[in-house]
Coordinates of C-alpha atoms in Angstrom, one line a residue:
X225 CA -141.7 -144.4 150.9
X226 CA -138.3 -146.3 152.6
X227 CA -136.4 -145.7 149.8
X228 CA -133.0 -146.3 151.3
X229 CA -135.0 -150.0 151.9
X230 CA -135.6 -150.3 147.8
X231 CA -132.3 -149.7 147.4
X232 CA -130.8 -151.8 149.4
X233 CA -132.5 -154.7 148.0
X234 CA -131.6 -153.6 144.8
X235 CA -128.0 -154.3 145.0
X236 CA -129.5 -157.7 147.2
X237 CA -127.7 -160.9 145.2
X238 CA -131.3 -162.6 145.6
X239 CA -132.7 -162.2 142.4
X240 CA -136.5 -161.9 144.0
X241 CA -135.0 -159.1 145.6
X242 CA -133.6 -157.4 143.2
X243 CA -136.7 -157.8 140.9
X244 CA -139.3 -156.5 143.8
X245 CA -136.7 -153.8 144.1
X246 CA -136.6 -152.7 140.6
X247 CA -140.6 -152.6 140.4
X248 CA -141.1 -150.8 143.1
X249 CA -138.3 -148.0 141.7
X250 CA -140.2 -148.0 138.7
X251 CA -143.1 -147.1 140.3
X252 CA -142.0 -144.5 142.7
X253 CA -140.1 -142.7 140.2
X254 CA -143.1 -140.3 138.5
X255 CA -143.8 -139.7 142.6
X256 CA -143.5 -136.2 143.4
X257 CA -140.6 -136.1 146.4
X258 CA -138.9 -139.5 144.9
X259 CA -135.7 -138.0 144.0
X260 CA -135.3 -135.9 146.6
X261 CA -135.4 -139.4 148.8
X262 CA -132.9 -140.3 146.1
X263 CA -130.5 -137.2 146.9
X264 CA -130.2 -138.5 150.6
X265 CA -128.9 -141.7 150.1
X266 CA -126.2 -140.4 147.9
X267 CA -125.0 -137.3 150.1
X268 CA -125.2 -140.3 152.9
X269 CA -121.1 -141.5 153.0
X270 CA -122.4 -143.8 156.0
X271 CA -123.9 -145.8 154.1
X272 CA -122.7 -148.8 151.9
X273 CA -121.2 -147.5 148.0
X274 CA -123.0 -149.8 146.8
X275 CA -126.6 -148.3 147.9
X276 CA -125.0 -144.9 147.1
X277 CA -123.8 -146.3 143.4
X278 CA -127.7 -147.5 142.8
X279 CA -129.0 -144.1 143.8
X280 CA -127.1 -141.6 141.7
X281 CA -127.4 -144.5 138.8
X282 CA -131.3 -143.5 139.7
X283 CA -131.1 -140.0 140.2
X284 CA -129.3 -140.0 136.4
X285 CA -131.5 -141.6 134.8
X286 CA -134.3 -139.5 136.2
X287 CA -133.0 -136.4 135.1
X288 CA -133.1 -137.9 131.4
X289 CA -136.3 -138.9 131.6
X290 CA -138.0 -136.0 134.2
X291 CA -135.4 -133.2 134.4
X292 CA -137.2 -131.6 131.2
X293 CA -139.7 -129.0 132.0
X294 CA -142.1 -130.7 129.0
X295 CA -141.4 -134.3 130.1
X296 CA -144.3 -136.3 131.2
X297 CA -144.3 -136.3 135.1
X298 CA -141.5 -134.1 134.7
X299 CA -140.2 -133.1 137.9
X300 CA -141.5 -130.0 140.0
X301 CA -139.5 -126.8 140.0
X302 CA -139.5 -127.0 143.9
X303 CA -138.1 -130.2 143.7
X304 CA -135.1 -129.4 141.5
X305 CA -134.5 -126.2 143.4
X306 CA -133.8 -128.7 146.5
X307 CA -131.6 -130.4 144.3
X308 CA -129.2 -128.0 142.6
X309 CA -127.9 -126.6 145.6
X310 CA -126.9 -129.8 147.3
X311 CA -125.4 -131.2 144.3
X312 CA -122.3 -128.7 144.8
X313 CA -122.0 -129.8 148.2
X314 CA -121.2 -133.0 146.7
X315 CA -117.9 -132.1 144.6
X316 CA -115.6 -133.4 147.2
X317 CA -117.2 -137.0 146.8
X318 CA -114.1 -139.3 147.9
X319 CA -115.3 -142.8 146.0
X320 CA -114.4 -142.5 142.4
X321 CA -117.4 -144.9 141.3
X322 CA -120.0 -142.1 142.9
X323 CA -117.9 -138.9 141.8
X324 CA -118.0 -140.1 138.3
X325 CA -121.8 -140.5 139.0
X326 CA -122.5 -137.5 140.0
X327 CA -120.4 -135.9 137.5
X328 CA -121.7 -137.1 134.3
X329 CA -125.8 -136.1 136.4
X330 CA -124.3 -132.7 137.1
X331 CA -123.8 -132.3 133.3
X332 CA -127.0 -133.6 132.7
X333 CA -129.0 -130.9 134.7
X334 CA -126.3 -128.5 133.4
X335 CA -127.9 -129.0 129.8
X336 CA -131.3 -128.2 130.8
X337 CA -130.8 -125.5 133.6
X338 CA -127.3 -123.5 132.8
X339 CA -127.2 -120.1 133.1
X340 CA -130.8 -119.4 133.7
X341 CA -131.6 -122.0 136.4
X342 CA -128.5 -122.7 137.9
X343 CA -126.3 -119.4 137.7
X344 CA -124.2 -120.6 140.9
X345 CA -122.7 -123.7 138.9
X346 CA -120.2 -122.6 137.2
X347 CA -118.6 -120.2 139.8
X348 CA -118.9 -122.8 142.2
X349 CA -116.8 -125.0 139.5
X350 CA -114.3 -122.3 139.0
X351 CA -113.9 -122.0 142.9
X352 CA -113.2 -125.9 142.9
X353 CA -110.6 -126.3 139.9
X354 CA -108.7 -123.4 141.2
X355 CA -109.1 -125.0 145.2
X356 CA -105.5 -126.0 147.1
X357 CA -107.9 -129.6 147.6
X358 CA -106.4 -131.9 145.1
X359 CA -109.1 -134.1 145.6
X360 CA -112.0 -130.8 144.7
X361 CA -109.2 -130.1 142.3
X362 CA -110.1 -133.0 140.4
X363 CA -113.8 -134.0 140.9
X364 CA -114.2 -130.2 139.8
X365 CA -112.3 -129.9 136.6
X366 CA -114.0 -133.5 136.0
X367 CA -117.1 -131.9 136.5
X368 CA -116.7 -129.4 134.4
X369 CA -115.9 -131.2 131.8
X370 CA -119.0 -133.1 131.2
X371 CA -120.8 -129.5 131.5
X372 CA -118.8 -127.8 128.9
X373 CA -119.2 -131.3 126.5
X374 CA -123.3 -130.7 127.5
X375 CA -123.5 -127.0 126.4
X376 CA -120.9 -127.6 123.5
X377 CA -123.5 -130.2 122.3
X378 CA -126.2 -127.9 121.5
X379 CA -126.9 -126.6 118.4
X380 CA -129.6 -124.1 118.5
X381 CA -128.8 -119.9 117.6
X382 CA -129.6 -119.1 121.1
X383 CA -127.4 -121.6 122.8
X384 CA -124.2 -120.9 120.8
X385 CA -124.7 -117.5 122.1
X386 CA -124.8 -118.7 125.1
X387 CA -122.4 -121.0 125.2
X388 CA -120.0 -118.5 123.2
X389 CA -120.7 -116.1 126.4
X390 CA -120.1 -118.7 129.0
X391 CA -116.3 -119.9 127.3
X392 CA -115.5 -115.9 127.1
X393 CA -116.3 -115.7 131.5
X394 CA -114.1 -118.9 132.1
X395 CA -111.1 -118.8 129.7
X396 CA -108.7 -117.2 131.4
X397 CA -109.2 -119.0 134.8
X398 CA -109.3 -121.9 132.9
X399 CA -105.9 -121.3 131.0
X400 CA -104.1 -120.1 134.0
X401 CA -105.2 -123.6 135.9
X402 CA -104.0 -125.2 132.7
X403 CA -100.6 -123.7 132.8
X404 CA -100.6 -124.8 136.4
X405 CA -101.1 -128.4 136.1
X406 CA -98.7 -128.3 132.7
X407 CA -95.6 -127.3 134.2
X408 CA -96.6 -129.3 137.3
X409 CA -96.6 -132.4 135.0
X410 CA -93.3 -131.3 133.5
X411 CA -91.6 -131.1 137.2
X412 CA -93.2 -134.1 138.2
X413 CA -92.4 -136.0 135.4
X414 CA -88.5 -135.1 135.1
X415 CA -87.9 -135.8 139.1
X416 CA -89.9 -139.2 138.7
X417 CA -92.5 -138.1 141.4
X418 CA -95.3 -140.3 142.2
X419 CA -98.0 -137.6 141.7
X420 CA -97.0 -137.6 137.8
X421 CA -99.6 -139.8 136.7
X422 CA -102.4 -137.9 138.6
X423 CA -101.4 -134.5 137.4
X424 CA -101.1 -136.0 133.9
X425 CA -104.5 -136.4 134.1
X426 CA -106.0 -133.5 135.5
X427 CA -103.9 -131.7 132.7
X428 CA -105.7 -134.2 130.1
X429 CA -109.3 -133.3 131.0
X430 CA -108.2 -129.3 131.2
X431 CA -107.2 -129.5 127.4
X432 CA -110.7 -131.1 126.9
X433 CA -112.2 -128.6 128.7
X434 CA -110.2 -125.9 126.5
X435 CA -111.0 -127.3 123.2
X436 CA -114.6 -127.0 123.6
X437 CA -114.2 -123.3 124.9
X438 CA -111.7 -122.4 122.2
X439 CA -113.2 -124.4 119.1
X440 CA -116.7 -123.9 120.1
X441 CA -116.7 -121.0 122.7
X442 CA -114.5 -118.3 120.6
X443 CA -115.8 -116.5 117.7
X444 CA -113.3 -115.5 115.9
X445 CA -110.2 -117.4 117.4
X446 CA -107.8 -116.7 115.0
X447 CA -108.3 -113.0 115.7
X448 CA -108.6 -113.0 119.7
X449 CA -105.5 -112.0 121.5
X450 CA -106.1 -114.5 124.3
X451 CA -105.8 -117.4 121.8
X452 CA -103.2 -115.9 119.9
X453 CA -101.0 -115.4 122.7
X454 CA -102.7 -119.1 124.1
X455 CA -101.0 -120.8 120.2
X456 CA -97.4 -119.0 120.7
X457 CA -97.4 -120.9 124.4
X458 CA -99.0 -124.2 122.7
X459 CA -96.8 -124.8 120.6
X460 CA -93.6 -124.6 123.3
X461 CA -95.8 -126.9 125.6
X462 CA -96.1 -129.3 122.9
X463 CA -92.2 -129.3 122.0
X464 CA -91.4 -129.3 125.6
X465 CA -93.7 -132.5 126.2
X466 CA -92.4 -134.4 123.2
X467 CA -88.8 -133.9 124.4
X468 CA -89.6 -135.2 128.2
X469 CA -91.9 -138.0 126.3
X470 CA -89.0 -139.2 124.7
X471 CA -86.0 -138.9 127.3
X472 CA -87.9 -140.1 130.2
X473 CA -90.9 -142.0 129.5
X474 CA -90.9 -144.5 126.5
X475 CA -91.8 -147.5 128.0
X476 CA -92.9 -146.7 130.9
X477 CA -96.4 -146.7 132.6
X478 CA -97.0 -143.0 131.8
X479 CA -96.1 -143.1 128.1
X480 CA -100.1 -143.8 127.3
X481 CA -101.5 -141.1 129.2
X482 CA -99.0 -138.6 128.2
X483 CA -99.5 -139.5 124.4
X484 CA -103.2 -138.7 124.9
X485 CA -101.8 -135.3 126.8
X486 CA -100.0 -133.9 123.6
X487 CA -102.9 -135.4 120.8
X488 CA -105.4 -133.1 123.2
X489 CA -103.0 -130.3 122.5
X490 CA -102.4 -130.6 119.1
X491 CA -106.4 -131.4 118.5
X492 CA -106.3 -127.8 119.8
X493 CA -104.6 -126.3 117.3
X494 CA -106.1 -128.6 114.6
X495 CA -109.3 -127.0 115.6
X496 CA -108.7 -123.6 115.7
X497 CA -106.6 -123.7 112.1
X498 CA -110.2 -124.6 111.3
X499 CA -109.7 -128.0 110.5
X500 CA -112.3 -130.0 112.8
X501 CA -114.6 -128.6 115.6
X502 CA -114.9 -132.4 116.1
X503 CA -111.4 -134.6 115.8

């Protein structure tokens, strides 16, 4: 099985190729050991992004379709317990094409296997938002993202509870890097710095990450101390934001993304006045 030889064919600009190529992936993928095959050519920065690109395209797809313990040639348990583990070896992935990849997969598995299966996943991801790295900095709280939107998604008793459980472990690392990367934007912003836009976004995906933990994750928000004392800050970060908004960047090449920075906010408190759980 030279599966690094499919896949290079598949990104081929020959069109007889590229067919050949996609039959023969469609064949191999119900193979016990394909993805594994898969795994190597994406934790291979050697070789051409491209080829990588194709195989975590791959490698997603297979987990919607085999990841499922009741799925028809479902994959073996052996198989995704090779898996799992390398996938957090992978947070540092420089090329943004591959590290959004591997992101959105990572959430994928995360639906099927988190806590039970995968216990190590979120530590791990709470290691890596909190990491001096910017760069594991951001491909973690990216990460994370699309595993909190997975588990938010469910809708079953059990899995509330669980997700309810999971929101109450990663709160309050997750407000304090928050806090970080707010008042790191603010700075940033007011001295003009380069890095603004960047940190604007990291601070962007951590109010996503918060909504779903406080909308979905909380009980009872309105009567939780942490959110309680989390609204009285809010509300300052939001006034603080709207005055730098409008004395430094009106017109400027930040103004979208920091528009989208205070909505996030304010969805926040939308949500937890009971509102929406889904503005």
């Amino acid at each position: 099985m030279d599966v690094l030889k499919v896949l290079e064919a598949g990104v081929s600009q020959n069109p007889v190729f590229l067919k050949q190529a996609e039959t023969t992936l469609k064949e191999w993928e119900v193979m016990p050991g394909f993805y594994s095959h898969i795994f190597e050519v994406i934790s291979n920065r050697n070789l051409d992004v491209s080829v990588r690109w194709l195989a975590a395209v791959t490698l997603k797809n297979g987990i919607e379709r085999y990841w499922r313990k009741s799925a028809p040639h479902g994959m073996s348990e052996s198989e995704k317990a090779r898996i799992r583990p390398r996938m957090l070896s992978l947070i540092g992935e420089p090329i943004n094409q591959i590290a959004t990849q591997l992101g959105v997969l990572i959430g994928k598995i995360a639906r099927y296997d988190v806590p039970h299966d995968w216990p190590e996943l979120l530590p791990a991801l709470i290691v890596g938002i909190q990491s001096e790295d910017s760069l594991i900095q951001e491909r973690a709280l990216f990460t994370l993202h699309h595993v909190i939107k997975s588990l938010a998604s469910k809708r079953l008793a059990g899995d509330r509870k669980s997700f309810q459980n999971l929101a109450d472990q990663l709160l309050v690392p997750m407000l304090e890097v928050w806090n970080v990367h707010l008042d790191t934007t603010v700075l940033q912003v007011c001295e003009k710095q380069d890095a603004a836009q960047e940190t604007i976004g990291k601070s962007i995906i951590c109010t996503k990450i918060l909504r779903k933990l406080v909308v979905q994750g909380v009980r009872e928000p309105l009567r939780d101390t942490r959110i309680c004392r989390f609204a009285e800050v809010l509300f300052e970060k939001i006034k603080t934001l709207l005055e730098i908004r409008n004395f430094f960047l009106i017109g400027t090449q930040l103004d979208a993304n920091m528009k989208k920075l205070i909505i996030n906010h304010v969805k926040i408190i939308a949500g937890t006045s009971g509102e929406s759980y889904y503005l």
